[in-house]
N, C-alpha and C. Protein backbone atom coordinates (compact mmCIF):
# COMPACT_ATOMS: atom_id res chain seq x y z
N TYR A 1 90.22 97.91 111.75
CA TYR A 1 90.90 99.25 111.91
C TYR A 1 89.85 100.39 111.76
N GLY A 2 88.73 100.13 111.04
CA GLY A 2 87.72 101.13 110.79
C GLY A 2 88.19 102.23 109.84
N PHE A 3 88.66 101.83 108.62
CA PHE A 3 89.22 102.78 107.63
C PHE A 3 88.26 103.87 107.30
N THR A 4 88.81 104.99 107.26
CA THR A 4 88.02 106.21 106.92
C THR A 4 88.55 106.90 105.61
N LEU A 5 89.75 106.52 105.12
CA LEU A 5 90.26 107.04 103.90
C LEU A 5 91.06 105.95 103.13
N ASP A 6 90.80 105.80 101.83
CA ASP A 6 91.49 104.97 100.96
C ASP A 6 92.47 105.94 100.17
N ALA A 7 93.75 105.96 100.43
CA ALA A 7 94.53 106.92 99.75
C ALA A 7 95.10 106.65 98.39
N ALA A 8 94.94 105.42 97.95
CA ALA A 8 95.39 105.01 96.62
C ALA A 8 94.31 104.08 95.94
N ALA A 9 93.26 104.65 95.45
CA ALA A 9 92.17 103.82 95.04
C ALA A 9 91.77 104.31 93.64
N SER A 10 90.82 103.57 93.17
CA SER A 10 90.02 103.93 91.96
C SER A 10 88.61 103.97 92.35
N ALA A 11 87.77 104.43 91.53
CA ALA A 11 86.31 104.39 91.91
C ALA A 11 85.84 102.99 92.02
N ASP A 12 86.45 101.99 91.32
CA ASP A 12 85.99 100.68 91.47
C ASP A 12 86.32 99.82 92.61
N ASN A 13 87.54 100.28 93.23
CA ASN A 13 87.94 99.43 94.39
C ASN A 13 88.07 100.23 95.69
N ALA A 14 87.61 101.41 95.68
CA ALA A 14 87.60 102.32 96.98
C ALA A 14 86.96 101.58 98.11
N LEU A 15 87.58 101.51 99.21
CA LEU A 15 87.20 100.96 100.44
C LEU A 15 86.32 101.98 101.30
N CYS A 16 86.50 103.25 101.12
CA CYS A 16 85.95 104.30 101.97
C CYS A 16 85.10 105.27 101.12
N LYS A 17 84.20 106.00 101.87
CA LYS A 17 83.53 107.19 101.13
C LYS A 17 84.61 108.12 100.67
N ILE A 18 85.60 108.35 101.49
CA ILE A 18 86.71 109.33 101.09
C ILE A 18 87.88 108.53 100.55
N PHE A 19 88.11 108.86 99.34
CA PHE A 19 89.34 108.22 98.64
C PHE A 19 89.94 109.11 97.68
N TYR A 20 91.26 108.73 97.45
CA TYR A 20 92.05 109.56 96.43
C TYR A 20 92.29 108.59 95.23
N THR A 21 92.22 109.16 94.16
CA THR A 21 92.54 108.48 92.84
C THR A 21 93.79 109.09 92.25
N SER A 22 94.22 108.46 91.24
CA SER A 22 95.47 108.99 90.49
C SER A 22 95.33 110.40 90.16
N LYS A 23 94.04 110.80 89.76
CA LYS A 23 93.73 112.15 89.37
C LYS A 23 93.94 113.14 90.50
N ILE A 24 93.55 112.71 91.72
CA ILE A 24 93.67 113.54 92.97
C ILE A 24 95.08 113.55 93.49
N ASN A 25 95.84 112.44 93.17
CA ASN A 25 97.29 112.30 93.69
C ASN A 25 97.43 112.37 95.20
N GLY A 26 97.07 111.19 95.77
CA GLY A 26 97.20 111.02 97.18
C GLY A 26 98.47 111.49 97.84
N LEU A 27 99.60 111.30 97.08
CA LEU A 27 100.93 111.67 97.67
C LEU A 27 101.02 113.16 97.83
N ALA A 28 100.19 113.96 97.27
CA ALA A 28 100.15 115.35 97.52
C ALA A 28 99.22 115.86 98.46
N GLN A 29 98.45 114.99 99.14
CA GLN A 29 97.36 115.25 100.15
C GLN A 29 98.03 115.27 101.50
N GLN A 30 97.40 115.92 102.47
CA GLN A 30 97.89 115.90 103.85
C GLN A 30 96.59 115.63 104.77
N PRO A 31 96.06 114.50 104.80
CA PRO A 31 94.95 114.31 105.65
C PRO A 31 95.19 114.23 107.11
N ARG A 32 94.25 114.54 107.90
CA ARG A 32 94.33 114.57 109.33
C ARG A 32 93.33 113.80 109.94
N ASN A 33 93.63 113.14 111.21
CA ASN A 33 92.68 112.47 111.95
C ASN A 33 91.94 111.34 111.26
N GLN A 34 92.62 110.59 110.37
CA GLN A 34 92.02 109.49 109.54
C GLN A 34 92.66 108.23 109.94
N VAL A 35 91.74 107.14 109.59
CA VAL A 35 92.36 105.78 109.58
C VAL A 35 92.57 105.41 108.14
N ILE A 36 93.87 105.28 107.67
CA ILE A 36 94.16 105.28 106.26
C ILE A 36 94.50 103.98 105.77
N TRP A 37 93.94 103.50 104.63
CA TRP A 37 94.22 102.22 103.91
C TRP A 37 95.01 102.61 102.64
N ILE A 38 96.13 101.85 102.34
CA ILE A 38 96.78 102.12 101.10
C ILE A 38 97.15 100.81 100.50
N ASN A 39 96.71 100.59 99.31
CA ASN A 39 97.18 99.52 98.47
C ASN A 39 97.86 100.16 97.23
N PRO A 40 99.20 100.51 97.49
CA PRO A 40 99.83 101.43 96.51
C PRO A 40 100.13 100.69 95.20
N PRO A 41 100.30 101.45 94.15
CA PRO A 41 100.86 100.94 92.90
C PRO A 41 102.34 100.52 93.26
N PHE A 42 102.70 99.21 92.80
CA PHE A 42 104.06 98.63 93.16
C PHE A 42 105.19 99.66 92.63
N LYS A 43 104.90 100.30 91.66
CA LYS A 43 106.02 101.23 91.07
C LYS A 43 106.35 102.34 92.02
N LYS A 44 105.52 102.62 92.94
CA LYS A 44 105.70 103.80 93.78
C LYS A 44 105.75 103.36 95.30
N ILE A 45 106.11 102.21 95.66
CA ILE A 45 105.99 101.76 96.99
C ILE A 45 106.85 102.70 98.02
N LYS A 46 108.02 102.96 97.49
CA LYS A 46 108.93 103.83 98.45
C LYS A 46 108.22 105.20 98.71
N ASP A 47 107.70 105.79 97.61
CA ASP A 47 106.98 107.13 97.85
C ASP A 47 105.81 106.91 98.68
N TRP A 48 105.08 105.88 98.62
CA TRP A 48 103.86 105.75 99.48
C TRP A 48 104.32 105.41 100.83
N LEU A 49 105.33 104.74 101.11
CA LEU A 49 105.87 104.50 102.47
C LEU A 49 106.35 105.68 103.21
N SER A 50 107.07 106.58 102.41
CA SER A 50 107.54 107.76 102.90
C SER A 50 106.35 108.67 103.33
N TRP A 51 105.29 108.72 102.48
CA TRP A 51 104.10 109.45 102.72
C TRP A 51 103.42 108.89 104.00
N ALA A 52 103.37 107.58 103.95
CA ALA A 52 102.62 107.08 105.22
C ALA A 52 103.35 107.34 106.56
N VAL A 53 104.73 107.30 106.52
CA VAL A 53 105.45 107.58 107.69
C VAL A 53 105.22 109.02 108.14
N GLN A 54 105.19 110.01 107.17
CA GLN A 54 104.89 111.37 107.50
C GLN A 54 103.39 111.52 108.05
N ARG A 55 102.52 110.90 107.26
CA ARG A 55 101.13 111.05 107.67
C ARG A 55 100.66 110.37 108.94
N SER A 56 101.48 109.36 109.40
CA SER A 56 101.10 108.62 110.66
C SER A 56 101.23 109.65 111.84
N LYS A 57 101.98 110.67 111.70
CA LYS A 57 101.99 111.56 112.81
C LYS A 57 100.69 112.40 113.04
N ASP A 58 99.91 112.54 111.96
CA ASP A 58 98.81 113.36 111.96
C ASP A 58 97.44 112.57 111.91
N ASN A 59 97.59 111.31 111.87
CA ASN A 59 96.41 110.47 111.68
C ASN A 59 96.51 109.34 112.71
N LYS A 60 95.39 108.62 112.92
CA LYS A 60 95.22 107.58 113.83
C LYS A 60 95.98 106.39 113.55
N THR A 61 95.79 105.92 112.30
CA THR A 61 96.49 104.69 111.92
C THR A 61 96.68 104.71 110.36
N VAL A 62 97.84 104.17 109.83
CA VAL A 62 98.06 104.13 108.43
C VAL A 62 98.39 102.66 108.13
N VAL A 63 97.57 101.96 107.14
CA VAL A 63 97.98 100.54 106.92
C VAL A 63 98.20 100.37 105.39
N LEU A 64 99.29 99.78 105.12
CA LEU A 64 99.69 99.44 103.62
C LEU A 64 99.65 98.04 103.35
N LEU A 65 99.23 97.66 102.24
CA LEU A 65 99.36 96.23 101.70
C LEU A 65 100.48 96.28 100.79
N LEU A 66 101.50 95.45 101.00
CA LEU A 66 102.86 95.47 100.25
C LEU A 66 103.26 94.10 99.88
N PRO A 67 104.11 94.02 98.92
CA PRO A 67 104.80 92.64 98.78
C PRO A 67 105.89 92.45 99.81
N ALA A 68 106.00 91.23 100.20
CA ALA A 68 106.99 90.92 101.28
C ALA A 68 108.47 90.88 100.76
N SER A 69 108.89 92.09 100.34
CA SER A 69 110.22 92.18 99.80
C SER A 69 111.15 92.67 100.88
N LEU A 70 111.52 91.78 101.75
CA LEU A 70 112.30 92.24 102.98
C LEU A 70 113.76 92.60 102.57
N GLU A 71 114.18 92.35 101.40
CA GLU A 71 115.57 92.62 101.09
C GLU A 71 115.73 94.18 100.53
N THR A 72 114.70 94.81 100.32
CA THR A 72 114.71 96.08 99.63
C THR A 72 115.06 97.27 100.62
N HIS A 73 115.43 98.29 100.04
CA HIS A 73 115.90 99.49 100.84
C HIS A 73 114.59 100.13 101.45
N TRP A 74 113.46 100.10 100.69
CA TRP A 74 112.21 100.69 101.29
C TRP A 74 111.65 99.84 102.39
N PHE A 75 111.96 98.58 102.40
CA PHE A 75 111.46 97.77 103.58
C PHE A 75 112.33 98.16 104.81
N LYS A 76 113.61 98.21 104.74
CA LYS A 76 114.45 98.63 105.88
C LYS A 76 114.26 99.98 106.33
N ASP A 77 114.29 100.90 105.38
CA ASP A 77 114.20 102.35 105.63
C ASP A 77 112.76 102.79 106.20
N TYR A 78 111.65 102.17 105.62
CA TYR A 78 110.38 102.68 105.92
C TYR A 78 109.48 101.57 106.64
N ALA A 79 109.17 100.52 105.91
CA ALA A 79 108.29 99.43 106.35
C ALA A 79 108.60 98.91 107.76
N ALA A 80 109.91 98.69 108.04
CA ALA A 80 110.30 98.05 109.28
C ALA A 80 110.06 99.04 110.47
N ARG A 81 109.76 100.26 110.20
CA ARG A 81 109.43 101.17 111.37
C ARG A 81 107.96 101.05 111.90
N GLY A 82 107.18 100.23 111.27
CA GLY A 82 105.78 99.90 111.63
C GLY A 82 105.71 98.44 112.11
N ASP A 83 104.48 98.25 112.44
CA ASP A 83 104.23 96.77 112.71
C ASP A 83 104.03 96.05 111.54
N ILE A 84 104.50 94.75 111.38
CA ILE A 84 104.40 94.06 110.10
C ILE A 84 103.78 92.69 110.34
N PHE A 85 102.84 92.44 109.45
CA PHE A 85 102.06 91.24 109.58
C PHE A 85 102.17 90.51 108.13
N LEU A 86 102.54 89.26 108.24
CA LEU A 86 102.74 88.42 107.01
C LEU A 86 101.31 87.86 106.69
N LEU A 87 100.85 87.96 105.46
CA LEU A 87 99.60 87.49 105.11
C LEU A 87 99.70 86.17 104.47
N ARG A 88 98.87 85.22 104.88
CA ARG A 88 98.82 83.81 104.33
C ARG A 88 97.37 83.50 104.05
N PRO A 89 96.90 82.92 103.09
CA PRO A 89 97.73 82.44 101.97
C PRO A 89 98.04 83.56 101.10
N ARG A 90 98.83 83.30 100.03
CA ARG A 90 99.18 84.28 99.01
C ARG A 90 98.01 84.94 98.36
N LEU A 91 98.00 86.22 98.27
CA LEU A 91 96.70 86.94 97.76
C LEU A 91 96.72 86.89 96.28
N PRO A 92 95.44 86.77 95.68
CA PRO A 92 95.34 86.98 94.22
C PRO A 92 95.35 88.42 93.88
N TYR A 93 95.54 88.72 92.65
CA TYR A 93 95.55 90.20 92.21
C TYR A 93 94.75 90.15 90.94
N ILE A 94 93.79 91.10 90.72
CA ILE A 94 93.03 91.18 89.61
C ILE A 94 93.38 92.73 89.06
N HIS A 95 94.03 92.70 87.91
CA HIS A 95 94.34 93.89 87.31
C HIS A 95 93.22 94.79 86.90
N PRO A 96 93.19 96.15 87.22
CA PRO A 96 91.94 96.93 86.83
C PRO A 96 91.64 96.96 85.40
N ASP A 97 92.60 96.65 84.49
CA ASP A 97 92.42 96.78 83.09
C ASP A 97 92.23 95.43 82.60
N PRO A 98 90.98 95.04 82.12
CA PRO A 98 90.63 93.74 81.62
C PRO A 98 91.57 93.08 80.59
N LYS A 99 92.18 93.96 79.78
CA LYS A 99 93.07 93.59 78.76
C LYS A 99 94.41 92.99 79.50
N LYS A 100 94.70 93.41 80.57
CA LYS A 100 96.00 93.00 81.20
C LYS A 100 95.78 91.82 82.25
N ARG A 101 94.65 91.35 82.42
CA ARG A 101 94.34 90.35 83.42
C ARG A 101 94.76 89.02 82.93
N ALA A 102 95.46 88.36 83.87
CA ALA A 102 95.82 86.97 83.56
C ALA A 102 94.86 86.06 84.37
N LYS A 103 94.80 84.86 84.00
CA LYS A 103 93.84 83.94 84.69
C LYS A 103 94.25 83.72 86.12
N LYS A 104 95.51 83.60 86.31
CA LYS A 104 96.04 83.38 87.67
C LYS A 104 97.18 84.43 87.99
N ALA A 105 96.71 85.55 88.13
CA ALA A 105 97.66 86.72 88.47
C ALA A 105 97.84 86.87 89.90
N GLY A 106 98.84 87.44 90.23
CA GLY A 106 99.12 87.85 91.73
C GLY A 106 100.62 88.20 91.88
N PRO A 107 100.87 88.76 92.94
CA PRO A 107 102.24 89.15 93.26
C PRO A 107 103.20 87.91 93.21
N PRO A 108 104.45 88.14 92.85
CA PRO A 108 105.38 86.89 92.77
C PRO A 108 105.64 86.25 94.08
N GLY A 109 105.19 86.83 95.20
CA GLY A 109 105.45 86.14 96.46
C GLY A 109 104.37 86.50 97.43
N ALA A 110 104.77 86.48 98.65
CA ALA A 110 103.86 86.79 99.87
C ALA A 110 103.64 88.23 100.02
N SER A 111 102.58 88.55 100.72
CA SER A 111 102.30 89.98 101.02
C SER A 111 102.30 90.20 102.51
N ILE A 112 102.56 91.48 102.81
CA ILE A 112 102.54 91.90 104.20
C ILE A 112 101.63 93.07 104.43
N LEU A 113 101.18 93.33 105.57
CA LEU A 113 100.53 94.54 106.04
C LEU A 113 101.58 95.25 106.88
N VAL A 114 101.72 96.55 106.49
CA VAL A 114 102.50 97.47 107.41
C VAL A 114 101.57 98.37 108.14
N VAL A 115 101.70 98.54 109.40
CA VAL A 115 100.81 99.33 110.17
C VAL A 115 101.57 100.38 110.91
N PHE A 116 101.31 101.63 110.68
CA PHE A 116 101.90 102.80 111.40
C PHE A 116 100.81 103.41 112.31
N HIS A 117 101.18 103.56 113.53
CA HIS A 117 100.19 104.10 114.53
C HIS A 117 100.71 105.55 114.89
N SER A 118 99.77 106.41 115.26
CA SER A 118 100.12 107.78 115.58
C SER A 118 100.90 107.82 116.96
N LYS A 119 101.05 106.66 117.61
CA LYS A 119 101.78 106.57 118.96
C LYS A 119 103.27 106.68 118.67
N GLY A 120 103.69 106.57 117.43
CA GLY A 120 105.19 106.70 117.13
C GLY A 120 105.67 105.57 116.23
N LEU A 121 106.85 105.85 115.67
CA LEU A 121 107.51 104.80 114.88
C LEU A 121 108.60 104.07 115.53
N LYS A 122 108.90 102.91 115.14
CA LYS A 122 110.09 102.11 115.63
C LYS A 122 111.28 102.74 114.98
N PRO A 123 112.30 102.88 115.74
CA PRO A 123 113.58 103.32 115.18
C PRO A 123 114.10 102.43 113.96
N ILE A 124 114.85 103.06 113.08
CA ILE A 124 115.58 102.25 112.03
C ILE A 124 116.49 101.29 112.71
N SER A 125 116.46 100.02 112.45
CA SER A 125 117.32 98.99 113.14
C SER A 125 117.58 97.93 112.12
N ASP A 126 118.63 97.11 112.36
CA ASP A 126 118.88 95.92 111.70
C ASP A 126 118.02 94.77 112.17
N LYS A 127 117.43 94.82 113.42
CA LYS A 127 116.56 93.78 113.95
C LYS A 127 115.11 94.17 113.60
N ILE A 128 114.54 93.21 112.91
CA ILE A 128 113.16 93.44 112.53
C ILE A 128 112.27 92.37 112.99
N GLU A 129 111.11 92.74 113.60
CA GLU A 129 110.15 91.74 114.12
C GLU A 129 108.91 91.71 113.16
N ILE A 130 108.62 90.50 112.82
CA ILE A 130 107.55 90.26 112.01
C ILE A 130 106.42 89.38 112.77
N THR A 131 105.30 89.84 112.91
CA THR A 131 104.27 89.17 113.74
C THR A 131 103.43 88.17 112.88
N PHE A 132 103.31 86.94 113.32
CA PHE A 132 102.51 85.96 112.74
C PHE A 132 101.34 85.76 113.55
N LYS A 133 100.19 86.42 113.11
CA LYS A 133 98.99 86.24 113.91
C LYS A 133 97.68 86.52 112.93
N GLN A 134 96.66 86.09 113.29
CA GLN A 134 95.45 86.21 112.48
C GLN A 134 95.03 87.61 112.30
N ILE A 135 94.89 87.92 111.07
CA ILE A 135 94.41 89.29 110.60
C ILE A 135 92.92 89.44 110.89
N PRO A 136 92.45 90.43 111.49
CA PRO A 136 91.07 90.65 111.83
C PRO A 136 90.18 90.45 110.58
N ASP A 137 88.99 89.93 110.73
CA ASP A 137 88.04 89.68 109.56
C ASP A 137 87.82 91.01 108.73
N ASP A 138 87.53 92.09 109.50
CA ASP A 138 87.23 93.28 108.66
C ASP A 138 88.43 93.73 107.85
N VAL A 139 89.65 93.56 108.33
CA VAL A 139 90.75 93.89 107.50
C VAL A 139 90.93 92.96 106.31
N MET A 140 90.63 91.64 106.60
CA MET A 140 90.80 90.75 105.34
C MET A 140 89.74 91.13 104.36
N ALA A 141 88.54 91.51 104.78
CA ALA A 141 87.50 91.94 103.95
C ALA A 141 87.86 93.17 103.15
N ALA A 142 88.58 94.13 103.78
CA ALA A 142 89.07 95.26 103.14
C ALA A 142 90.14 94.90 102.04
N ILE A 143 90.99 93.92 102.42
CA ILE A 143 92.06 93.61 101.52
C ILE A 143 91.35 92.91 100.30
N ARG A 144 90.47 92.06 100.49
CA ARG A 144 89.78 91.32 99.32
C ARG A 144 89.01 92.43 98.41
N LYS A 145 88.45 93.38 99.01
CA LYS A 145 87.75 94.38 98.20
C LYS A 145 88.78 95.17 97.44
N SER A 146 89.90 95.56 98.09
CA SER A 146 90.90 96.42 97.58
C SER A 146 91.56 95.78 96.27
N ILE A 147 91.73 94.44 96.39
CA ILE A 147 92.30 93.69 95.24
C ILE A 147 91.24 93.23 94.33
N LYS A 148 89.97 93.47 94.63
CA LYS A 148 88.87 93.03 93.72
C LYS A 148 88.82 91.53 93.59
N GLU A 149 88.93 90.72 94.71
CA GLU A 149 88.96 89.37 94.65
C GLU A 149 87.66 88.89 94.27
């Protein structure tokens, strides 16, 4: 995708020269004409999805790495309005705080990429399409760097 902005990063895992940290508060920013990567804190997934839907109108592409929690309200109300890619195999996760790291940590289930394009959003619907196809190598490299694999 050629990411130009990492909207939820730390100095240690930022994918782009331009990035927002918790001190900058990406949710309060309104970037334009960017290709945005977001690996959001799991406690704020709904907030980040809402932000991504709004920002997709003013930017080229917005991509989020999320847990595959298809039963949640945030999935139906926000994530399902983008293109959805199921990631396999299950991703490892390395907590940024060494004291909180487990030897084999990771999300409790599968992960998805949600992609919003400036061309528009899918309408909210009970019918959801999930695409099973190979994720491009540059995107997988970004995911690995983002989770500090």
